[in-house]
mmCIF file of C-alpha atoms and ligand atoms in Angstrom:
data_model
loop_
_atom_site.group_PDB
_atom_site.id
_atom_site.type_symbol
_atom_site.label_atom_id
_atom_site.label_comp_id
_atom_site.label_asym_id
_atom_site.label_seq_id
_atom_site.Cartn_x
_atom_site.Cartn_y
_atom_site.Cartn_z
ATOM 1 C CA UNK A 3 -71.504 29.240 161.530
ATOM 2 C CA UNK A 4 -68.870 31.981 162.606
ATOM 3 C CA UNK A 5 -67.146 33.185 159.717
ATOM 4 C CA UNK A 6 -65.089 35.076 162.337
ATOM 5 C CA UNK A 7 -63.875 32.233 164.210
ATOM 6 C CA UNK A 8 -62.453 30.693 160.493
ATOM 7 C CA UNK A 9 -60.097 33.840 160.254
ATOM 8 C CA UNK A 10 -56.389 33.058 160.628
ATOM 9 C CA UNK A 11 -55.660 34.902 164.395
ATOM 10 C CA UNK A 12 -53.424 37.566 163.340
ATOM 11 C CA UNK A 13 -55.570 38.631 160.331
ATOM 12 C CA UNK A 14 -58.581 38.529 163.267
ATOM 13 C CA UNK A 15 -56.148 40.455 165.429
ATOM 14 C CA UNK A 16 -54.900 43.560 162.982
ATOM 15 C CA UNK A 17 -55.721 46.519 162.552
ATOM 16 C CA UNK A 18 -55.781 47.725 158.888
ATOM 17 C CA UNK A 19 -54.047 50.581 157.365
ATOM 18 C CA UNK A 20 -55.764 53.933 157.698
ATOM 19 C CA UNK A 21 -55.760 55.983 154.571
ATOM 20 C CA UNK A 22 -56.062 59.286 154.094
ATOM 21 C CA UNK A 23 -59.187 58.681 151.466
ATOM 22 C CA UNK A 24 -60.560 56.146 154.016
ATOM 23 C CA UNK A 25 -60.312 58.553 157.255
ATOM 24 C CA UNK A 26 -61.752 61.381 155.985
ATOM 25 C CA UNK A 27 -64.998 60.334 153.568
ATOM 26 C CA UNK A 28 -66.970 63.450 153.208
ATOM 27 C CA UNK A 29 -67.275 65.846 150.436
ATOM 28 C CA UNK A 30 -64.538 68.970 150.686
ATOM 29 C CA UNK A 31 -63.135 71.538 148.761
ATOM 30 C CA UNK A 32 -59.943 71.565 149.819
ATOM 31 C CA UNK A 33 -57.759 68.218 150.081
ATOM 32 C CA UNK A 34 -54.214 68.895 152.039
ATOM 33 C CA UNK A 35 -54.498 65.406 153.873
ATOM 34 C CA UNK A 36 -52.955 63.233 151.270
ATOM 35 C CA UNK A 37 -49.806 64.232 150.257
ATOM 36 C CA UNK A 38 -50.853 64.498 146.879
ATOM 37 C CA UNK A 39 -49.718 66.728 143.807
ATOM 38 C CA UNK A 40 -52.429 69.306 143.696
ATOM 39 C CA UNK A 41 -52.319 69.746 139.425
ATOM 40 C CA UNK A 42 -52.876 67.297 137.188
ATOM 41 C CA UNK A 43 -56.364 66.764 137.849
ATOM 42 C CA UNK A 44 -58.095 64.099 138.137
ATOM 43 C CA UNK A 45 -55.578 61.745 138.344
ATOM 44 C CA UNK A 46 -53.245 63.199 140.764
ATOM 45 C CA UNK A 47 -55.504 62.103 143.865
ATOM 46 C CA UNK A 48 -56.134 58.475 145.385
ATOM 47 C CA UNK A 49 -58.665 56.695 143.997
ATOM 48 C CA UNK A 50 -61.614 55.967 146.257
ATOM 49 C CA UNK A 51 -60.496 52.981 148.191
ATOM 50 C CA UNK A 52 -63.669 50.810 148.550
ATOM 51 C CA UNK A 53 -65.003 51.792 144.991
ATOM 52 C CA UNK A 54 -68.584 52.779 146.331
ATOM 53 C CA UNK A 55 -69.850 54.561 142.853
ATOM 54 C CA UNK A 56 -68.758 51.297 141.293
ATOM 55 C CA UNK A 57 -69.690 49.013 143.920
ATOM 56 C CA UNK A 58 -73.365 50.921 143.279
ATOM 57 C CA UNK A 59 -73.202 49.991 140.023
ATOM 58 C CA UNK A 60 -72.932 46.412 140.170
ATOM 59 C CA UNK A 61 -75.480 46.153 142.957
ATOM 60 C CA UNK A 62 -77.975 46.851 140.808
ATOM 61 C CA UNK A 63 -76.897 44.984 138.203
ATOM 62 C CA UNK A 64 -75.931 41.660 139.784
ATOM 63 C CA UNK A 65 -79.115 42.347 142.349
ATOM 64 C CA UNK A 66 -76.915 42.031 145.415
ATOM 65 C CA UNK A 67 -76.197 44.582 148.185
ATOM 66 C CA UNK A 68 -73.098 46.601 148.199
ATOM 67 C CA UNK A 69 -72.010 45.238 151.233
ATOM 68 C CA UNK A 70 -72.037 42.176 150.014
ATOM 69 C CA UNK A 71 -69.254 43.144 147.401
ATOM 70 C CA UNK A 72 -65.572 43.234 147.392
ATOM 71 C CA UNK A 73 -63.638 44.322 144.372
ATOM 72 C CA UNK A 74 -60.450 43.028 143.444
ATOM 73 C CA UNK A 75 -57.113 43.613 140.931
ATOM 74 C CA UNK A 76 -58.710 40.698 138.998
ATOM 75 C CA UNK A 77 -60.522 37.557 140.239
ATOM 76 C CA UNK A 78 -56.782 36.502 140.662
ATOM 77 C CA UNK A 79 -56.274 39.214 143.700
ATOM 78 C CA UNK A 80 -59.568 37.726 145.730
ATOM 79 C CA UNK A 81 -58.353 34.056 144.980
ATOM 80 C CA UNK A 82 -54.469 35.084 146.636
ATOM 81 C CA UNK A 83 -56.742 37.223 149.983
ATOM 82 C CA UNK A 84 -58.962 34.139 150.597
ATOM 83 C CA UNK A 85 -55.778 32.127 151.598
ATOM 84 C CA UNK A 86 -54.458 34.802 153.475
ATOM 85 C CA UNK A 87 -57.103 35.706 155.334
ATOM 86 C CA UNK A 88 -58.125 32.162 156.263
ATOM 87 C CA UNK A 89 -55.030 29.370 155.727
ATOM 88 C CA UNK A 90 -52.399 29.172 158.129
ATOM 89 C CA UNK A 91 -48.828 28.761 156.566
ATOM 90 C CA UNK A 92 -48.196 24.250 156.710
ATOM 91 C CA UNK A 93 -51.244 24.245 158.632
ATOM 92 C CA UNK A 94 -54.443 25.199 157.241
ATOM 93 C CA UNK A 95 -54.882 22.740 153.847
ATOM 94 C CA UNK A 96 -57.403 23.314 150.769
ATOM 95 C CA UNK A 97 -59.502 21.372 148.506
ATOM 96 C CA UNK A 98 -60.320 22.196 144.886
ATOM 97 C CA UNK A 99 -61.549 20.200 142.226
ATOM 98 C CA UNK A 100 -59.381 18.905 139.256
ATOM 99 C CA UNK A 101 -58.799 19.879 136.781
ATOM 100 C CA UNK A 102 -59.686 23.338 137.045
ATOM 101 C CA UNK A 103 -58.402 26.746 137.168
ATOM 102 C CA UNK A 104 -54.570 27.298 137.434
ATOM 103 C CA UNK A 105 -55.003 29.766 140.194
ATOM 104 C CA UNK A 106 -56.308 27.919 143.053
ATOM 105 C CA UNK A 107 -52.979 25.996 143.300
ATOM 106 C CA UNK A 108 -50.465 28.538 142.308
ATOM 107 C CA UNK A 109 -51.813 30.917 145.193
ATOM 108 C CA UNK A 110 -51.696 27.537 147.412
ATOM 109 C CA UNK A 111 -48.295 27.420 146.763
ATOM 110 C CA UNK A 112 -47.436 31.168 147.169
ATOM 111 C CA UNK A 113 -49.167 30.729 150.508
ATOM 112 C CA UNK A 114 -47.194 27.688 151.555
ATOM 113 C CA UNK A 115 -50.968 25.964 152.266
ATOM 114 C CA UNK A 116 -51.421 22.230 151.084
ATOM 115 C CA UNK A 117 -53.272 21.418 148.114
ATOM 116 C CA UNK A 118 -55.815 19.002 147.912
ATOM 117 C CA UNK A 119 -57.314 18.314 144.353
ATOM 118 C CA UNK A 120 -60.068 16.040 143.855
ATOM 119 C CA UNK A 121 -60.360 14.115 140.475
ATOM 120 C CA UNK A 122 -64.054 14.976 138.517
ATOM 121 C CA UNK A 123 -65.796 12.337 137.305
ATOM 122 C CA UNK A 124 -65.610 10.979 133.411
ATOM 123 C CA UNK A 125 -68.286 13.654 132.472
ATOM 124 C CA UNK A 126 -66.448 16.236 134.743
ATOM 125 C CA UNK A 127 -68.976 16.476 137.522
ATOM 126 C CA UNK A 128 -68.280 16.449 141.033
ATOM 127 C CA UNK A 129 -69.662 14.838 143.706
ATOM 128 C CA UNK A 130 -69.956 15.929 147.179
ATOM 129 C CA UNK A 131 -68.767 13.014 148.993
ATOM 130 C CA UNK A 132 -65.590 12.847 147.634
ATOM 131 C CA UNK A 133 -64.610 16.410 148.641
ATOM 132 C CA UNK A 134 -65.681 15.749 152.143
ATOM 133 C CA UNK A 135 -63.661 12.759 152.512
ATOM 134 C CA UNK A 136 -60.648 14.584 151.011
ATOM 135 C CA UNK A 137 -61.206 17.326 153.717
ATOM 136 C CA UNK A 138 -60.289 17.485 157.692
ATOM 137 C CA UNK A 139 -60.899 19.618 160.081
ATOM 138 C CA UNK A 140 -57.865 21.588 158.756
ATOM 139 C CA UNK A 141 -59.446 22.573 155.302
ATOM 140 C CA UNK A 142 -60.288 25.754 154.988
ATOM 141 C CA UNK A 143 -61.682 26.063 151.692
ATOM 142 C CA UNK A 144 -62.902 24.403 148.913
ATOM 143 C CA UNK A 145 -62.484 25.501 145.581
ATOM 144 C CA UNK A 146 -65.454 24.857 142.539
ATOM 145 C CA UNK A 147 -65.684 26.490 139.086
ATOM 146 C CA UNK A 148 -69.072 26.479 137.365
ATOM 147 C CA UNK A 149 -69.145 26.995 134.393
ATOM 148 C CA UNK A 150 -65.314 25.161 134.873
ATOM 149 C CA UNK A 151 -62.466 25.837 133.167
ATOM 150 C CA UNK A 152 -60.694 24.217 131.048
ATOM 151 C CA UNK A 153 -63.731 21.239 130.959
ATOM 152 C CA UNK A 154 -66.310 23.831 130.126
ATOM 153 C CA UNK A 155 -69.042 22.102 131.677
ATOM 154 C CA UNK A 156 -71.152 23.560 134.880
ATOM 155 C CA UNK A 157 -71.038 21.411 138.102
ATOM 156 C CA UNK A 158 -74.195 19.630 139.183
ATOM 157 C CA UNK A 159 -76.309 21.750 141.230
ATOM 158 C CA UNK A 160 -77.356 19.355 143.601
ATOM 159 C CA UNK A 161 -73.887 18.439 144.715
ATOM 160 C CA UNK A 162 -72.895 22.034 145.665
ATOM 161 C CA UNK A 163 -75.476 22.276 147.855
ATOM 162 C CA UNK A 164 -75.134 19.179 149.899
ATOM 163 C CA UNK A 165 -71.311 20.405 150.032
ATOM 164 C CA UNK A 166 -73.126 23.552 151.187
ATOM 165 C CA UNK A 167 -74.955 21.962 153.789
ATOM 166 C CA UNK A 168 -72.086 19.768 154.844
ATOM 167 C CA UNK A 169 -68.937 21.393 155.291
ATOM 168 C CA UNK A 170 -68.010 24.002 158.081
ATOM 169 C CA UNK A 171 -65.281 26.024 156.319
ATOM 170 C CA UNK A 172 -65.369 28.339 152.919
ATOM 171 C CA UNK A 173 -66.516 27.290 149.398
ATOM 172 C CA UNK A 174 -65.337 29.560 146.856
ATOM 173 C CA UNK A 175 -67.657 28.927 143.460
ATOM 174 C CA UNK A 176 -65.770 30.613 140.560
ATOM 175 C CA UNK A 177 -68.572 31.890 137.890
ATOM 176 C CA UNK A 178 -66.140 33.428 135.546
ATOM 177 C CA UNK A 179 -67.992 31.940 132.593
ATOM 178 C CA UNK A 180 -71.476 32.551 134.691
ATOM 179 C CA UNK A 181 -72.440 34.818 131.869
ATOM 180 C CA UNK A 182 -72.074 32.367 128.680
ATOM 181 C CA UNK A 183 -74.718 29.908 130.831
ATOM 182 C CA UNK A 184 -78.411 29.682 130.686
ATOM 183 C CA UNK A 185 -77.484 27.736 134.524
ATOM 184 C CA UNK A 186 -78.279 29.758 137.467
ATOM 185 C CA UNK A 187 -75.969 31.705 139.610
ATOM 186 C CA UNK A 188 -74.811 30.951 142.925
ATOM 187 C CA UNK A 189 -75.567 34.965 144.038
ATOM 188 C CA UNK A 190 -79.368 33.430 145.281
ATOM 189 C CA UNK A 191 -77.573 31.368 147.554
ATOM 190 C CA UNK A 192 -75.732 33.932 149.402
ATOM 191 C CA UNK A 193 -78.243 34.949 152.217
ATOM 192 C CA UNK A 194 -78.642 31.090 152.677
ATOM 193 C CA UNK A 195 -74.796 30.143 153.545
ATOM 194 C CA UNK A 196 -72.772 32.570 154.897
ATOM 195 C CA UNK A 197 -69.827 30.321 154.217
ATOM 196 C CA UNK A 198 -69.885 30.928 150.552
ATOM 197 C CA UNK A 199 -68.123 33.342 148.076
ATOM 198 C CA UNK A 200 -68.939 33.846 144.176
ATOM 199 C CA UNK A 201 -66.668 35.021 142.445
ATOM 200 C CA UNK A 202 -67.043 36.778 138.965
ATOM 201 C CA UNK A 203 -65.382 38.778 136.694
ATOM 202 C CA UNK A 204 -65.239 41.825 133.723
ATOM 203 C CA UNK A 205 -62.239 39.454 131.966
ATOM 204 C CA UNK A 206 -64.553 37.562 129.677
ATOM 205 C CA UNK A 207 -67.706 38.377 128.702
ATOM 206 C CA UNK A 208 -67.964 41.817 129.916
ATOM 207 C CA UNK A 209 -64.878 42.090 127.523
ATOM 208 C CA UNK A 210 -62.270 43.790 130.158
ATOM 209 C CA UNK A 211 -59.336 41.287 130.932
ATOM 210 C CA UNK A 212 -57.301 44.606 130.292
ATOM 211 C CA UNK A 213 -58.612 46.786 133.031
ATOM 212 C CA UNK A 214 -58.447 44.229 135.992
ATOM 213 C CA UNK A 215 -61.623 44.136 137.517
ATOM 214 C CA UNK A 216 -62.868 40.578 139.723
ATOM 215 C CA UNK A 217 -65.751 40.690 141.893
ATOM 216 C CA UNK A 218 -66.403 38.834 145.156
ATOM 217 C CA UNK A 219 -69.780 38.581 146.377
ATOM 218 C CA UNK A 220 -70.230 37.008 149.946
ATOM 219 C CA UNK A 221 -71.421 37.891 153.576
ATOM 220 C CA UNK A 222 -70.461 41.353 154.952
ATOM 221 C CA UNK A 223 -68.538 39.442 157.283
ATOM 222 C CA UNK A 224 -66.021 37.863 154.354
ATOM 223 C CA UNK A 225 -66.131 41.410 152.402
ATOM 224 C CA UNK A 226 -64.954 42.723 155.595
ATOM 225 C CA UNK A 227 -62.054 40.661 155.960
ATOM 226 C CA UNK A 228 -60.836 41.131 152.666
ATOM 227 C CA UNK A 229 -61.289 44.822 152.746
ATOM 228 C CA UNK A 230 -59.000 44.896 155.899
ATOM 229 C CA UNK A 231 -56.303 42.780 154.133
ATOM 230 C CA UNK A 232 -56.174 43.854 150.733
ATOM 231 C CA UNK A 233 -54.060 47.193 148.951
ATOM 232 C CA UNK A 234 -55.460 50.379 150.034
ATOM 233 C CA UNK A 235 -55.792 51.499 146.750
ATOM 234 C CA UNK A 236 -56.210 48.110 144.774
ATOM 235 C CA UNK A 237 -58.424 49.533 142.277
ATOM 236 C CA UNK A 238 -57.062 52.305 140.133
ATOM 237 C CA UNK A 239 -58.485 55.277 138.976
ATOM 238 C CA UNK A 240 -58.437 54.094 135.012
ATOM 239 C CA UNK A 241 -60.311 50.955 136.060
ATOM 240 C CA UNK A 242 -63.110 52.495 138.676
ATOM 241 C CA UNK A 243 -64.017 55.192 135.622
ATOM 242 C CA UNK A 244 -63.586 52.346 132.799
ATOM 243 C CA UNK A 245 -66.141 50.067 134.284
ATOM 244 C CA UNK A 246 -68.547 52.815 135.155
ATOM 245 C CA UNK A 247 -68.628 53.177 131.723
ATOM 246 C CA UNK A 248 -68.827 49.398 130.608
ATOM 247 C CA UNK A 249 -71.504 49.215 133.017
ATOM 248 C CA UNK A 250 -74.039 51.673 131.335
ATOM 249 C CA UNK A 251 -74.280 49.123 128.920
ATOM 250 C CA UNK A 252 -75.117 45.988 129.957
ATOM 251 C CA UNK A 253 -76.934 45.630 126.030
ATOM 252 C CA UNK A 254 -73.840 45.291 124.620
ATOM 253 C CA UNK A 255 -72.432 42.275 126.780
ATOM 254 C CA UNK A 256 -75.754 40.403 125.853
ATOM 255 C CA UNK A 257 -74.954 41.109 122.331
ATOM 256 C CA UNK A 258 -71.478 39.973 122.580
ATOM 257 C CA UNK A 259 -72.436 36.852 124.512
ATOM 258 C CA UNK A 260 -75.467 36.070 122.029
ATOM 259 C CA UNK A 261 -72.947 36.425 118.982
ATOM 260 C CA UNK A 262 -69.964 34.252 120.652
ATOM 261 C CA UNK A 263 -72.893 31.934 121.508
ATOM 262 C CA UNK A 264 -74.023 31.732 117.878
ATOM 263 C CA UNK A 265 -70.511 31.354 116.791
ATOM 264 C CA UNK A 266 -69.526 28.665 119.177
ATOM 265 C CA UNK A 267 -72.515 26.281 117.879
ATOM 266 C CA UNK A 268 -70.985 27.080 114.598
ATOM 267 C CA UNK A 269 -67.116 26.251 115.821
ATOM 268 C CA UNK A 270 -68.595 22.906 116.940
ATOM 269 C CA UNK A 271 -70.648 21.803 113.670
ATOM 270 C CA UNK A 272 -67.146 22.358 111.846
ATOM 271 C CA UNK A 273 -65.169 20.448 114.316
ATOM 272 C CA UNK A 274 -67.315 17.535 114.265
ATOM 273 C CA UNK A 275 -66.306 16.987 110.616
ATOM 274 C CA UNK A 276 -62.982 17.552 111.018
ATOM 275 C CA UNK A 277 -61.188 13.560 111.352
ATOM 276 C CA UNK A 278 -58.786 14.386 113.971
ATOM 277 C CA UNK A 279 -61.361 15.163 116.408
ATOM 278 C CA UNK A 280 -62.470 12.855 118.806
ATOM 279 C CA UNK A 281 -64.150 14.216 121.112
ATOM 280 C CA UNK A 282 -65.875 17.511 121.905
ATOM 281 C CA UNK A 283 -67.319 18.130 125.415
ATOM 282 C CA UNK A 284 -70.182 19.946 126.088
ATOM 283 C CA UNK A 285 -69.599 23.704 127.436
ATOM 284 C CA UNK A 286 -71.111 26.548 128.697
ATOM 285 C CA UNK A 287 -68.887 28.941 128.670
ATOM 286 C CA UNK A 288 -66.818 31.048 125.875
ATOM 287 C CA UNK A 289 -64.429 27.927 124.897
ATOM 288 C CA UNK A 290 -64.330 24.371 123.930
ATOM 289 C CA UNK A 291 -62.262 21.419 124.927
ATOM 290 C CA UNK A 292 -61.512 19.018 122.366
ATOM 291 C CA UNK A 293 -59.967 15.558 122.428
ATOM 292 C CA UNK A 294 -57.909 15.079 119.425
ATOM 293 C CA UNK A 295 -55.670 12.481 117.743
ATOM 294 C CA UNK A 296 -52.034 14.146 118.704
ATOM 295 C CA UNK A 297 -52.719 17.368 120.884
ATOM 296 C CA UNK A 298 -48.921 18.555 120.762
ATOM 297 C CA UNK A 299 -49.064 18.619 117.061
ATOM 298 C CA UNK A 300 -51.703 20.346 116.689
ATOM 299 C CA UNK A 301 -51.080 22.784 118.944
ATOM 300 C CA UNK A 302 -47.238 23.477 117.264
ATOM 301 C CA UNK A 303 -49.037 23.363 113.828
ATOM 302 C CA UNK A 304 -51.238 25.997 114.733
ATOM 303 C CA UNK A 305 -48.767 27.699 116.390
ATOM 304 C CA UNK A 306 -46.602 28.000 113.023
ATOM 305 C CA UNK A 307 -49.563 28.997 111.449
ATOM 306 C CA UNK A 308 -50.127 31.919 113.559
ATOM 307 C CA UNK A 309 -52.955 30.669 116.033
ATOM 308 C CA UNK A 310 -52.453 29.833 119.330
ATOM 309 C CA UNK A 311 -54.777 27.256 121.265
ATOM 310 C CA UNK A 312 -54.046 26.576 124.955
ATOM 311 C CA UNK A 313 -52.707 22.632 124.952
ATOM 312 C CA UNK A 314 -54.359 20.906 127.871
ATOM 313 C CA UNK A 315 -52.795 17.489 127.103
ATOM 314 C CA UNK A 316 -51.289 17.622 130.771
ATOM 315 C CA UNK A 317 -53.729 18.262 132.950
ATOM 316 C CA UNK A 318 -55.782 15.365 134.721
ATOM 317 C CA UNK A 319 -58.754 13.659 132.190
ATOM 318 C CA UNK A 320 -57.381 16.039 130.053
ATOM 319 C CA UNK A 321 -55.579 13.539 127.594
ATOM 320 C CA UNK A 322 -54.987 15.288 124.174
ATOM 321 C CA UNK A 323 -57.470 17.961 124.820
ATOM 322 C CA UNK A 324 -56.840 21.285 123.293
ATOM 323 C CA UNK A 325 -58.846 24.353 124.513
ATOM 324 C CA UNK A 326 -60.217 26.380 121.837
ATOM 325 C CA UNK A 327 -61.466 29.993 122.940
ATOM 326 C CA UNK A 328 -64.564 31.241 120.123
ATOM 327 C CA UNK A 329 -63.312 33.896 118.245
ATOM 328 C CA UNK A 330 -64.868 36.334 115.752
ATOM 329 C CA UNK A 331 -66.279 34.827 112.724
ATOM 330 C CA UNK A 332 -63.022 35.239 110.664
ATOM 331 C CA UNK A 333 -60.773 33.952 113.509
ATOM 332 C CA UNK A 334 -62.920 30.577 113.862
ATOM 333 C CA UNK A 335 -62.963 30.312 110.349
ATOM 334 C CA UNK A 336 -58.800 30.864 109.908
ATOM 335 C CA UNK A 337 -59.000 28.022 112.760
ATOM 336 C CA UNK A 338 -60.956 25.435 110.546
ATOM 337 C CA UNK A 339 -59.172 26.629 107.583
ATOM 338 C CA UNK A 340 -55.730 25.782 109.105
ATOM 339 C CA UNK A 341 -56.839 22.403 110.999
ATOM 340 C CA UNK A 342 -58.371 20.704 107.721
ATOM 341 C CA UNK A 343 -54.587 21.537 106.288
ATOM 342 C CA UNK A 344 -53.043 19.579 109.261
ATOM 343 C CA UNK A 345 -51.902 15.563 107.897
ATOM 344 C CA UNK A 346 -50.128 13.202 110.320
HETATM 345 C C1 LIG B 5 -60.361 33.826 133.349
HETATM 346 C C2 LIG B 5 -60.716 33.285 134.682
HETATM 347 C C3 LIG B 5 -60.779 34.108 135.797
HETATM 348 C C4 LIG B 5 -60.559 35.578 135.634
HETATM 349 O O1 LIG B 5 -59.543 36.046 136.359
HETATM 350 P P1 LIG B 5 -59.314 37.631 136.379
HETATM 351 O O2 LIG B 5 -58.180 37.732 137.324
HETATM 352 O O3 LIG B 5 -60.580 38.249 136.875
HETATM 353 O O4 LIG B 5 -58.993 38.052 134.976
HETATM 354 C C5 LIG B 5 -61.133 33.581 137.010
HETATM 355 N N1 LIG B 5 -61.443 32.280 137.128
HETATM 356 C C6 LIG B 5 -61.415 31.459 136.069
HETATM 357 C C7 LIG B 5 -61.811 30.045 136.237
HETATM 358 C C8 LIG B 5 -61.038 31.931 134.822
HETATM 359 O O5 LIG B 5 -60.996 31.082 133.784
#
C-alpha cells in the first residue's frame, strides 16, 4: 500500500512553511533569526515545533518510535488534518461508525467531505462487512472508537482486523478511553498496516483536557504528512513543559484510573437499584450509558439540581440513554442522592 499515493495532490504537491525554529535546529547562544523579543525568558521564544523532548517522552512510554508520533492541539486537531490531508472537497467521502464521537462528522462537514455512518449492532459492535459495503473507491477513511464513546463498549477485535486486511484507504482507531481498558491497544498493530492511525489522548485519564495535548501514532509516512500540514507552532510552550511534567509520573494516572475504576463498579451497583433505570451497558472506559424511563427529565432534573449529565436521547440506538461520566466519590454519591429524589 502507498500511503503517498492516498494524499490529496496539492497536499502531495506543497511545500511546507519553513520556520525559523525548524531551519536552524542546533544548539546556539545567540538567537537573532526569529524575530523574537529577547527578555522575558523563557517564554518569549517559539516553542520547538515538532516537540522532540516530548515526543521522547512518550516513546518510551507508549513503546513506539518517535517517528511514529505526531502531536496535536487535542485529538480534535489530528481528526480536522486527516481530512485535509487525504479527502478531496465533494469528492473524497468517509465512513465512521454510529453512534460515536461528535468529531468525525463535524470535521466532515468543515471539510465539505461526505459522511458515511454505519449503524452498530444491538450490543454496539461492528462488523466489518458492513463498512466495506458502505465504502467505494472514494472513501478515504474510516473512522472506529475503541473503547467508543458515548456506548462505552470496545469494538470486537476480530472485525478491525479483517477491516484491516480489507480496505485500501485509512482507518483511524480512536483509543481515547484506551487507558480505562484491560483490551489491548491498537499501537502493536502499527508495523503490520501502514494504513492505520491510533489516536490517543492526555484529556481523560492522564487528567489534561486543559492543556490540549492528542497524540497520533502511525507510519512515518502519515506523521509526515501531518507535520507538513499542520500550525508551525501547534503545541505551545505551557503544554510541551506541562506534559513533561505529567509524564514523570505515569504512577499517578494508574492510581487515578484504578480509583475511577473502583468507583465506577460502585456507580453501577447503585444504579441498578435505582427504578428508573433500565438499562446499563457494559463500558470500558471512564463513563456509563444508561437507558432510562424519560431521559429529558432526568437530565433537566439534574440540571436544576446542579449536575449536569450529557443527554444522549438523540443519537442513533441511543433511545433515552444518558451518559454519566464517574466522578469522585462525593460527586457519584450527590448523583444517586439526587436521582432517588426524582418522581414522574
Ligand atoms: C474526549 C475524546 C477525545 C479527546 O479529544 P481531545 O481533543 O484530545 O481532548 C477524542 N476522541 C474521543 C472519542 C473522545 O471521547
Amino acid at each position: 500500500m502507498k500511503i503517498n499515493e492516498l494524499v490529496r495532490e496539492n497536499i502531495r504537491n506543497m511545500q511546507p512553511y519553513s520556520c525559523a525554529r525548524s531551519e536552524f535546529k542546533g544548539e546556539a547562544s545567540v538567537y537573532l533569526d526569529a524575530n523574537e523579543n529577547p527578555y522575558n525568558s523563557p517564554f518569549n521564544r517559539y516553542p520547538d515545533p515538532l516537540q522532540t523532548e516530548l515526543k521522547k517522552e512518550i516513546s518510551k512510554i507508549k513503546k513506539v518510535p518517535v517517528e511514529n508520533i505526531f502531536l496535536g492541539n487535542g485529538s480534535d486537531e489530528a481528526i480536522d488534518l486527516l481530512y485535509r490531508a487525504f479527502c478531496e472537497p465533494k469528492i473524497h467521502n468517509v465512513v465512521a461508525i454510529e453512534p460515536s464521537y461528535g468529531m468525525y462528522r463535524v470535521c466532515a462537514e468543515i471539510n465539505n467531505v461526505e459522511y458515511r455512518p454505519v449503524l452498530l449492532d444491538e450490543n454496539f459492535d461492528v462488523e466489518a462487512y458492513k463498512l466495506m459495503d458502505a465504502s467505494n473507491d472514494k472513501t478515504k477513511i474510516i473512522w472506529l472508537c475503541s473503547p467508543n464513546n458515548p456506548t462505552g463498549n470496545s469494538l470486537n477485535f476480530s472485525e478491525i482486523n479483517k477491516l484491516l486486511s480489507w480496505f485500501r484507504g485509512i482507518v483511524v482507531i480512536d483509543e481515547a478511553y484506551i487507558d480505562f481498558s484491560t483490551k489491548k491497544s491498537l499501537l502493536n498493530y502499527l508495523t503490520l498496516f501502514p494504513q492505520l492511525i491510533v489516536l490517543q489522548t492526555m484529556s481523560k485519564a492522564w487528567g489534561n483536557a486543559g492543556i490540549r495535548l492528542g497524540m497520533a501514532f502511525a507510519d512515518p509516512e502519515i506523521i509526515g504528512i501531518l507535520n507538513k500540514i499542520k500550525y508551525p507552532y501547534n503545541i505551545n510552550y505551557l503544554t510541551q513543559q506541562h506534559a513533561l511534567q505529567a509524564l514523570q509520573n505515569p504512577m499517578q494516572v494508574e492510581k487515578w484510573v484504578a480509583l475511577i475504576l473502583e468507583e465506577k463498579e460502585k456507580l453501577i451497583k447503585e444504579l441498578q437499584k435505582l427504578k428508573l433505570v433500565e438499562k446499563i451497558y457494559p463500558s470500558d472506559a471512564n463513563f456509563i450509558l444508561v437507558k432510562v424511563e424519560n431521559a429529558n427529565a432526568i437530565y433537566r432534573f439534574l440540571i436544576q439540581n446542579g449536575i449536569v449529565v450529557r443527554n444522549r436521547s438523540n443519537m442513533p440506538l441511543c433511545n433515552n440513554c444518558i451518559r454519566i461520566t464517574v466522578g469522585t466519590p462525593e460527586e457519584n454519591k450527590a448523583l444517586i442522592d439526587t436521582l432517588k429524589k426524582f418522581h414522574v
